XYZ file of C-alpha atoms in Angstrom:
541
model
C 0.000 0.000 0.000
C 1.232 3.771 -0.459
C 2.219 5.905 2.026
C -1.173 7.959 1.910
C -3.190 5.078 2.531
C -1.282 3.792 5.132
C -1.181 6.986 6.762
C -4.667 7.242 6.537
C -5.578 4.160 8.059
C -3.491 4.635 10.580
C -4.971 7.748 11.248
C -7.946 6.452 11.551
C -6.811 4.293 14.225
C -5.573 7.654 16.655
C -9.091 8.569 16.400
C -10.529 4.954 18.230
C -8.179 5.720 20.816
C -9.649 8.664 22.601
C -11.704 8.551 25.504
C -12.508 10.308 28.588
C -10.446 12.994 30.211
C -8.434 11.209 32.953
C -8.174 13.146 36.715
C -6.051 16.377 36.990
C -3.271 16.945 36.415
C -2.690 14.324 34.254
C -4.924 10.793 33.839
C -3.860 7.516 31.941
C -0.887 7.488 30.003
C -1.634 3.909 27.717
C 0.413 2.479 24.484
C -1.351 4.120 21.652
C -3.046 0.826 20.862
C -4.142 -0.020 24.002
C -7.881 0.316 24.392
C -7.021 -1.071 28.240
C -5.622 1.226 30.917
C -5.096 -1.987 32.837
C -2.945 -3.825 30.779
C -0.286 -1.667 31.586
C -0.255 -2.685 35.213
C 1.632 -5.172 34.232
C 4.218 -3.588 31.642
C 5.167 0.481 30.860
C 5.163 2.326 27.822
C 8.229 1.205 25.632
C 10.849 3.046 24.079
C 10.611 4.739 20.321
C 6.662 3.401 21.053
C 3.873 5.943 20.533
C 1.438 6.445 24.289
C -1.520 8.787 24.510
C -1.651 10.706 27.570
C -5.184 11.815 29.477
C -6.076 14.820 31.104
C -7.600 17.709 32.132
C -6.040 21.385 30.302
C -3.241 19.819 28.863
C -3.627 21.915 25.857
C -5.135 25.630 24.812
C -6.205 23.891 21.708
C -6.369 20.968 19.643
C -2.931 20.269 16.771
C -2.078 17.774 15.034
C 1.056 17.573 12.330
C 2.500 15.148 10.329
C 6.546 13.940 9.762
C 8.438 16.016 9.892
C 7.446 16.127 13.370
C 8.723 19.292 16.077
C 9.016 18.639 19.548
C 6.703 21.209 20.383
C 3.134 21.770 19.310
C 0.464 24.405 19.791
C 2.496 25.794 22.921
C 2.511 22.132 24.342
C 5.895 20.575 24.991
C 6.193 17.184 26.896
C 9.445 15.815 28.442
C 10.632 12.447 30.289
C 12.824 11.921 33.085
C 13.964 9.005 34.246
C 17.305 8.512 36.674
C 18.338 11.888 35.984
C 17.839 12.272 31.901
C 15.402 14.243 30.831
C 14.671 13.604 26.854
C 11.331 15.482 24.849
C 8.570 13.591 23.632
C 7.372 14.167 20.269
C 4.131 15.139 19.780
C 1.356 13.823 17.192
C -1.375 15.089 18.165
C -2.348 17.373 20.783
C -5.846 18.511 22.417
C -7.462 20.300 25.831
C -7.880 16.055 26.802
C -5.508 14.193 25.245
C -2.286 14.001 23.810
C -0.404 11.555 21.282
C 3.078 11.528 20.701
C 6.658 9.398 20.867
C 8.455 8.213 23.431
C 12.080 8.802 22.482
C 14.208 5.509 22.104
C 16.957 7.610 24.277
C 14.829 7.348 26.892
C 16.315 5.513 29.938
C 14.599 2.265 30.980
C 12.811 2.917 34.427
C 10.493 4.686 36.755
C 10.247 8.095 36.122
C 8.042 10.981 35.661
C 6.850 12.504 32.488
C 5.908 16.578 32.533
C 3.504 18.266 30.453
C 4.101 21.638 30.079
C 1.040 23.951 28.520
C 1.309 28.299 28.028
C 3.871 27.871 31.044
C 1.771 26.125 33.357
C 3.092 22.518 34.093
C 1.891 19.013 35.269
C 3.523 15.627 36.368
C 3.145 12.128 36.427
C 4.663 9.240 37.448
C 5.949 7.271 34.355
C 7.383 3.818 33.881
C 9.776 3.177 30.584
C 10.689 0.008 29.225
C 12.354 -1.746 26.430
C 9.589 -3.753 24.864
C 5.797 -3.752 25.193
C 3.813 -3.952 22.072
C 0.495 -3.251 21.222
C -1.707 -4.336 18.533
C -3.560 -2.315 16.462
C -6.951 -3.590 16.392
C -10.590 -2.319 16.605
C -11.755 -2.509 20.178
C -10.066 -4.448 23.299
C -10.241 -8.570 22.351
C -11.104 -6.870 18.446
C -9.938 -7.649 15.221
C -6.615 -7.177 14.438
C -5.839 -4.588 11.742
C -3.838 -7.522 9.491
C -3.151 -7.074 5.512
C -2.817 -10.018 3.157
C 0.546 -9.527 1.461
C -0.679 -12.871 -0.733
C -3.740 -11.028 -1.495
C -2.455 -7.189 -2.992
C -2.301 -5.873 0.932
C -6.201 -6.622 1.323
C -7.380 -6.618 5.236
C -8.794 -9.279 6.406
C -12.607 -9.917 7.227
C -15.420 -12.408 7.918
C -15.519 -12.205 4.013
C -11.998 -11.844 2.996
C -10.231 -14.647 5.339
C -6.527 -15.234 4.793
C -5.543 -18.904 4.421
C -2.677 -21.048 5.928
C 0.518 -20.019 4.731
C -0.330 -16.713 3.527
C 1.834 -13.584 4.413
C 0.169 -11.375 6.840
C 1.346 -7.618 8.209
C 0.096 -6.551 11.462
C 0.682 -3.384 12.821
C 1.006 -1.833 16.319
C 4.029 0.297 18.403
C 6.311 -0.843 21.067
C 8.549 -3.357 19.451
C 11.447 -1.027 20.907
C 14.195 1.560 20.657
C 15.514 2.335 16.744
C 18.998 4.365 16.609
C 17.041 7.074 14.183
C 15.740 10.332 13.833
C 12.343 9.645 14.784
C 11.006 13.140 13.898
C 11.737 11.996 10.436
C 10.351 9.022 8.169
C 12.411 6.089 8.965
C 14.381 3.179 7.396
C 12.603 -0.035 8.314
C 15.096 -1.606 10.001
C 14.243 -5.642 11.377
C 14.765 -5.399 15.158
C 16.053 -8.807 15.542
C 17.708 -7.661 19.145
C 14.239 -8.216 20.382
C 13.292 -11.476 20.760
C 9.797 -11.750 19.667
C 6.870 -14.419 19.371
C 3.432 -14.210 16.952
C 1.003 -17.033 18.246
C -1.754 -17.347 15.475
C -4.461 -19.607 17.298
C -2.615 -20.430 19.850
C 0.389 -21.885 17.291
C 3.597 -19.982 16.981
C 3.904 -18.392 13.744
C 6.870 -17.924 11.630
C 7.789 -14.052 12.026
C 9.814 -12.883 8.712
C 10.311 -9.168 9.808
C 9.586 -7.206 13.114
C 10.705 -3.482 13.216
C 9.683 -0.238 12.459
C 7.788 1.059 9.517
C 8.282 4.244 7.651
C 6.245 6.133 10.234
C 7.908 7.218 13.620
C 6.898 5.089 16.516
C 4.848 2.710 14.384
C 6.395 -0.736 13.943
C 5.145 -3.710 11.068
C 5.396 -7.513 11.757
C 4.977 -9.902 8.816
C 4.109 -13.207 9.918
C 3.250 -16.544 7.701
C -0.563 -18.041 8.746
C 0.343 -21.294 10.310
C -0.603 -25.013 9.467
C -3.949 -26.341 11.502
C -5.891 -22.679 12.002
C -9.055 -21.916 11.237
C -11.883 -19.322 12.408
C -13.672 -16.104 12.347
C -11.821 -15.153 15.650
C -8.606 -16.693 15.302
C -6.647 -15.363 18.911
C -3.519 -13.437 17.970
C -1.099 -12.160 20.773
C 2.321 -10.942 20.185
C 5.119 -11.467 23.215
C 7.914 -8.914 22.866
C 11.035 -8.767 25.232
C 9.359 -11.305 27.117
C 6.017 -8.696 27.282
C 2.354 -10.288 25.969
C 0.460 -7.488 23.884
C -3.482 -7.061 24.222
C -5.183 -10.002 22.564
C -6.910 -9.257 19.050
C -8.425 -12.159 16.412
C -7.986 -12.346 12.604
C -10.191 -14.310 10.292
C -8.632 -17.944 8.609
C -10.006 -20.057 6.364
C -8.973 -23.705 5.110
C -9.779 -22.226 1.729
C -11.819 -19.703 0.353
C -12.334 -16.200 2.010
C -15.366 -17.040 3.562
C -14.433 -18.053 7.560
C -16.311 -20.165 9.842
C -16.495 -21.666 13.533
C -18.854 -24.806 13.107
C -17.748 -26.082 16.626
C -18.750 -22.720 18.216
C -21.479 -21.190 15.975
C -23.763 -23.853 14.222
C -24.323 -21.046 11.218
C -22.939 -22.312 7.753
C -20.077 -19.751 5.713
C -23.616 -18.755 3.163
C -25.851 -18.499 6.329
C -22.763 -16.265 8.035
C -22.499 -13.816 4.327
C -26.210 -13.359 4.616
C -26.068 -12.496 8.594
C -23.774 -9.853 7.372
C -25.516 -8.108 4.540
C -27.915 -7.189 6.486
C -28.340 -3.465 8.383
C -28.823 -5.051 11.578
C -28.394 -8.610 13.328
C -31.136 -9.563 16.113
C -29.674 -12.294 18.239
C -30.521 -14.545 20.908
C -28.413 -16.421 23.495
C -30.027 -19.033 25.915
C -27.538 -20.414 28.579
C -27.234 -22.989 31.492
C -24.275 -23.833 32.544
C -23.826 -26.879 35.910
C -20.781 -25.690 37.861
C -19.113 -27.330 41.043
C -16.792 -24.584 42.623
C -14.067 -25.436 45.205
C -13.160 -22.460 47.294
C -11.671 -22.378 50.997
C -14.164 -21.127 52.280
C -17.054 -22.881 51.589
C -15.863 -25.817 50.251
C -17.123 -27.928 46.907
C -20.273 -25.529 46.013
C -22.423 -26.572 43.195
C -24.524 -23.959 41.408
C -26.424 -23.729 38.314
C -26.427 -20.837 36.126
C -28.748 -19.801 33.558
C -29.561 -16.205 31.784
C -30.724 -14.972 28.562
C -29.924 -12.003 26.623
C -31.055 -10.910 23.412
C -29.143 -7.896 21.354
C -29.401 -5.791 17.927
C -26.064 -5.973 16.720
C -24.960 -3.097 13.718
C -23.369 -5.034 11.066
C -20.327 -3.901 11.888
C -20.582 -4.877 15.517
C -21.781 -8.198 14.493
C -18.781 -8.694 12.527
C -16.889 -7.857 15.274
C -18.966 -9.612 18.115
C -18.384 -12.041 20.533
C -21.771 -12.782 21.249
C -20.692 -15.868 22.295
C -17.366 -14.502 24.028
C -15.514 -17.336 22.639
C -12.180 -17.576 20.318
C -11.792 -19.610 17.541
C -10.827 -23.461 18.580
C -7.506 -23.423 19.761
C -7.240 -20.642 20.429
C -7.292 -17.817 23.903
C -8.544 -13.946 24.277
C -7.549 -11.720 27.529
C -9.782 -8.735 28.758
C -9.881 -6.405 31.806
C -12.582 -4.995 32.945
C -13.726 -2.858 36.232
C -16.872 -5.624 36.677
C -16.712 -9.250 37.195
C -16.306 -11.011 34.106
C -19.760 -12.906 34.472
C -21.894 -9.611 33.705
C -19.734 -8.197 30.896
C -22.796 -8.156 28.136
C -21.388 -6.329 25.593
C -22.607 -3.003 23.521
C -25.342 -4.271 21.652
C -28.761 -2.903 21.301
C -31.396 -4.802 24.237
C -34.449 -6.486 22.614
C -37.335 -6.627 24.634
C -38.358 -10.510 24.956
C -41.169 -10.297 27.386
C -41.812 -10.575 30.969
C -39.501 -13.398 32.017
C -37.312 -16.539 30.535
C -38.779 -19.783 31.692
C -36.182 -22.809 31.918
C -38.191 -26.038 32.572
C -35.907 -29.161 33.288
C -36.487 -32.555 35.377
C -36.058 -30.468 38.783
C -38.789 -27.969 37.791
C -39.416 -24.525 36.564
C -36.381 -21.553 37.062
C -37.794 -18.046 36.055
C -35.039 -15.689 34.651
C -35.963 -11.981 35.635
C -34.638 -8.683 33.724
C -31.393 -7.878 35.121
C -33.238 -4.412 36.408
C -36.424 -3.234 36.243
C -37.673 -2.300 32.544
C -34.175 -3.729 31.635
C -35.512 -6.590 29.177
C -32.427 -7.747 27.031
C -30.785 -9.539 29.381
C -32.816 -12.316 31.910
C -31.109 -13.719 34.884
C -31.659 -15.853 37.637
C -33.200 -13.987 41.157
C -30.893 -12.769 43.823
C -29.370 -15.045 46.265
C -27.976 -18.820 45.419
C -29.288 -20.563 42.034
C -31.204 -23.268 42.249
C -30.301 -26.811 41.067
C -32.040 -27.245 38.075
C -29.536 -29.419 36.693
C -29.152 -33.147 37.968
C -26.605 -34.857 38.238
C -26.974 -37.420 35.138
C -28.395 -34.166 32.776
C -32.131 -34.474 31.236
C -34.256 -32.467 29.087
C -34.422 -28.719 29.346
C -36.805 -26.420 27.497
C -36.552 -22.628 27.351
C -39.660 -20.469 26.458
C -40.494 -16.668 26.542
C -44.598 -17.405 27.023
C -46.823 -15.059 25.193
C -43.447 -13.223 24.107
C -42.863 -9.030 23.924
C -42.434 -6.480 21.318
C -39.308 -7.109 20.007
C -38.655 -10.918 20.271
C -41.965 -13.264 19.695
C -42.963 -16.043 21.507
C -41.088 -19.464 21.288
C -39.979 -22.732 22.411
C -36.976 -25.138 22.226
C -35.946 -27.900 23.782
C -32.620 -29.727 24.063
C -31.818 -33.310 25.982
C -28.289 -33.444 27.446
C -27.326 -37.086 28.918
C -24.427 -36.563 31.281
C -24.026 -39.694 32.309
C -23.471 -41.497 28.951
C -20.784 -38.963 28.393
C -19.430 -38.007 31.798
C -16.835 -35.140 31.196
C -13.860 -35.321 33.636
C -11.114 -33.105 34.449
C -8.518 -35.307 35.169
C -5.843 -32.961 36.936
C -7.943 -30.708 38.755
C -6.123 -32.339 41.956
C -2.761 -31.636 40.954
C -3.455 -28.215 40.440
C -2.750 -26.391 43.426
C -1.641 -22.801 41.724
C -1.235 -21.022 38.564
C 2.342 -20.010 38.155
C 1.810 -17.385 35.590
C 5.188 -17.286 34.304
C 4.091 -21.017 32.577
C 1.664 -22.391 30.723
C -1.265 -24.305 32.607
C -1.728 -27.798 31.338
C -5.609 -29.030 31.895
C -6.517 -32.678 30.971
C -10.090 -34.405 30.648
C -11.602 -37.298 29.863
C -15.284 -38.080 28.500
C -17.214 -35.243 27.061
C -20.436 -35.030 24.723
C -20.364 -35.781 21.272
C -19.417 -33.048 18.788
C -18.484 -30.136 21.864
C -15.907 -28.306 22.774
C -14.159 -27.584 26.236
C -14.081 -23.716 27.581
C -11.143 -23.185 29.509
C -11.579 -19.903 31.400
C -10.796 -17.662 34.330
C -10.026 -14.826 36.355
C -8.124 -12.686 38.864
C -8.219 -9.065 40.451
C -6.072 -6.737 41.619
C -7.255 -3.689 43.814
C -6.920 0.241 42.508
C -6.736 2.620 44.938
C -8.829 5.748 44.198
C -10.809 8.492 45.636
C -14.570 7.099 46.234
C -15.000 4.120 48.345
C -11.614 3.454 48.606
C -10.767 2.164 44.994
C -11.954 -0.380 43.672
C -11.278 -3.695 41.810
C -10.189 -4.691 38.203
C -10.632 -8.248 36.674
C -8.374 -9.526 33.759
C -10.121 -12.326 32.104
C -9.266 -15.076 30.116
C -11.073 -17.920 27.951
C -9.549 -20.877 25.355
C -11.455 -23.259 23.726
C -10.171 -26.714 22.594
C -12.030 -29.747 20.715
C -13.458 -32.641 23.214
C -11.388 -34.801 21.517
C -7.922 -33.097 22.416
C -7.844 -34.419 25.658
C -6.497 -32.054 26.749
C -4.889 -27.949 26.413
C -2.142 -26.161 27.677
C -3.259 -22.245 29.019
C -0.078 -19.968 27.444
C 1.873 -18.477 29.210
C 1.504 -15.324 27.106
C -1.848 -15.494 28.720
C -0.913 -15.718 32.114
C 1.042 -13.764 31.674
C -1.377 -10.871 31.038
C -3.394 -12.026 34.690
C -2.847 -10.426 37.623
C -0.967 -11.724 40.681
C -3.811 -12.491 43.042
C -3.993 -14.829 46.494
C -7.454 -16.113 45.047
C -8.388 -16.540 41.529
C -10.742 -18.955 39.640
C -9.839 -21.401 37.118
C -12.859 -23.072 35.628
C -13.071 -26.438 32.686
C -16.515 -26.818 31.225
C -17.881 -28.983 28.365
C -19.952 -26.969 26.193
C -22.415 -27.903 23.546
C -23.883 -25.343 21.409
C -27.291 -25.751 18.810
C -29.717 -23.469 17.049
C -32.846 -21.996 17.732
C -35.989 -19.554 16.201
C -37.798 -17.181 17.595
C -40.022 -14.063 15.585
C -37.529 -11.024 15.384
C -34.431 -13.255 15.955
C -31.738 -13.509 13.151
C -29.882 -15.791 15.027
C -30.521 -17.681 18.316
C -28.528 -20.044 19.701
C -28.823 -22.645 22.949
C -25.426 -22.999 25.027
C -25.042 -25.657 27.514
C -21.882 -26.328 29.815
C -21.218 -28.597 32.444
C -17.778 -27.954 34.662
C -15.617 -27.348 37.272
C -13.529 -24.182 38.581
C -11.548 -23.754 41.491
C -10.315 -20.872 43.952
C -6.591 -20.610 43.578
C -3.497 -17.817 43.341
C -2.280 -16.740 40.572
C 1.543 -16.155 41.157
């Protein structure tokens, strides 16, 4: 592609990144990519990388300019100083809320403050540097990657325009780490090969053919080769640099064609998937209930069944970008962080009024899912205190219904018989697992399992922020994998682990899931998840 194109698009990318003013005198300083201020909890802001820094009056007026960059911009001038050296950032983009510009790659590794100084009047922050900590570019936190086909003319990729195994991919982000150049000037790509680097494509390594900068200051290119064996329309991709996971995004792979799929997570053929897409707007329903025996310390083995409903209009371009089923492609793992448990993260999407109540009818009776809040129909859940067990032991028949229905989302019906016993799923080394040492992978093993399902491998730990209502508060980064039954078994990356917090308690959960259609007036899409698992309480060190 040209330079004015790329340019463009990644132009278009500064303007995702903005978001509220941070607390005076200066809020959030993230990686430029970053749609996360808690990722960097566990990392800095990288030399020669590109950060965007929150505030409150840190400019008289909003600049931009293009290479060749100054050091100063519309009266704003920003320097670093860490252990005593003091080097100037170089501003992209400045505005009353936000500013965008370069770490130098002079910058001295370390804690340190950065100072933002605006018509004379200055404000500090304390800043932490480091040598590697990329970020992808991608469209929203757990989004799609923005990846070109080099096989395919420097196309990006989409639901409709998947690359295939062995293709030549570009991704693009900033962090990779220092250059030796001007970097108010267009630079020489140069292949940073001092930085030991990892691409894992659906949870396979990938082979990386050139990591460095691009022609644009503080932006850096890696071309990577699709692996063997990877396949989906949200194929995980995380990139490890100096040792340092990036924020998790997904591409779309195809065996062949350019048409992507997920059969094993979303029963919707690659024609019935094009025609979900074409349209202005994607109603869709999810029906859950999930059997779940929790060990903690304090309470002991605790079983407790979980059911809820929601039902969302989804833009096309949110669909395409959805998790509606917050799963990755087979084989693959996504990370998020969020300032609620992970449990009652429902996404953006538009609420579709279903009616009164969800009924779920099974061989232990009737459980009536309520709206989450009053007049909040869109999203049913079970009533306040402990679940009931609707869910025996040995599994049964379960029907979901909606009654006489509501205005958006008609009445219906569906039924699904799940026979635990014939197919008891197992995890084998549940035992042996006594902590999550997150500078390793996690190996989990099973037996059993139903017919034509998948395993979800997920989990969770906090970490508490200090702040100034209520004493703080707490964040949660999130993970989940999926693997085929028939694996046996999966090994949690470290690169995900990696990306937890340290915690004294966190939860590791294995569940067998099974997934099927279902119709309802005003749906485009419904779909009936079932799960039956384990988790248990355990640090995260």
């Amino acid at each position: 592609m040209t330079r004015p194109v790329i340019l463009a698009a990644f132009l278009g990318i500064l303007s995702l990144s903005c978001s509220s003013a941070g607390p005076i005198p200066l809020g959030p300083i993230l990686n430029i990519y970053d749609t996360s201020q808690w990722r960097t909890l566990n990392s800095g802001i990288a030399q020669g990388s590109i950060f965007n820094l929150f505030g409150l009056g840190l400019a008289e007026s909003t600049a931009s300019q293009g290479v060749p960059l100054r050091t100063d911009l519309a009266g704003v001038s920003i320097t670093v100083t860490v252990g005593g050296v003091t080097t100037q950032a170089i501003p992209y983009f400045v505005s009353p809320d936000r500013i965008t510009a370069i770490l130098p790659s002079n910058t001295p590794v370390g804690l340190g403050k950065i100072t933002v100084t605006s018509a004379g009047q200055p404000g500090s922050s304390p800043f932490n540097v480091v040598g590697s900590a990329f970020a992808l570019a991608a469209f929203g936190e757990g989004g799609i990657a923005v990846a070109q086909n080099d096989s395919q003319a420097g196309e990006l990729l989409s639901q409709t325009n998947a690359a295939n195994p062995g293709e030549y991919l570009t991704l693009w982000g900033s962090g990779l780490g220092p250059v030796a150049a001007d970097e108010t000037q267009y630079q020489t790509p140069n292949n940073l090969k001092n930085v030991p680097i990892e691409v894992d494509i659906g949870g396979v390594s990938a082979t990386v053919t050139y990591h460095g900068r691009s022609v644009y200051p503080g932006v850096d290119q890696i071309n990577v080769i699709v692996p063997a064996g990877v396949s989906g329309c949200k194929v995980s991709v995380v990139v490890t640099s100096g040792g340092v996971p990036s924020n998790f995004a997904t591409i779309q792979v195809a065996t062949s064609g350019r048409m992507c799929s997920d059969p094993e997570l979303a029963p919707i053929t690659p024609e019935e998937y094009r025609k979900l897409l074409d349209l202005d707007n994607v109603n869709v329903g999810t029906l859950s209930l999930m059997k779940f025996a929790t060990t903690n310390p304090r309470n002991g083995d605790v079983t407790g069944d979980r059911a809820f409903a929601t039902f969302r209009q989804y833009t096309a371009q949110q669909f395409s970008s959805s998790v509606f089923l917050q799963r990755p492609s087979t084989g693959g793992c996504l990370v998020t962080y969020s300032g609620e448990p992970p449990f009652m993260l429902w996404g953006e999407a538009s609420l579709l009024n279903a009616g009164s109540q969800i009924n779920v009818t099974g061989p232990n009776g009737l459980l009536a899912l309520a709206p989450s809040y009053p007049g909040g129909q869109g999203i049913y859940v079970e009533p306040d205190g402990a679940p009931p067990p609707i869910v025996p032991s040995d599994g049964g028949t379960f029907t979901f219904d909606n009654g006489s229905g509501g205005p958006d989302v008609g009445a219906f019906t569906t039924s699904f018989s799940e026979p635990l016993t014939e197919a008891r799923f197992l995890w084998t080394n549940r035992p042996a697992i006594t902590a999550v040492e997150r500078a390793n992978g996690q190996p989990v093993k099973w037996t059993g399992g139903l017919a034509g399902s998948h395993v979800h491998i997920f989990g969770y730990s906090s970490v508490h922020v200090l702040g100034r209502v209520n004493n703080g508060f707490d964040v949660y980064a999130y993970f989940t994998c999926t693997a085929p039954v028939s694996a046996g078994q999966f090994t949690v990356p470290a690169a995900v682990l990696k990306s937890l917090f340290p915690a004294t308690s966190g939860y590791l959960y294995v569940a067998n899931e099974t997934i099927q259609r279902f119709s309802a007036p005003g749906l485009d899409l419904g779909v009936v998840l079932f799960g039956a698992g384990s988790g248990i309480s355990i640090p995260f060190n």
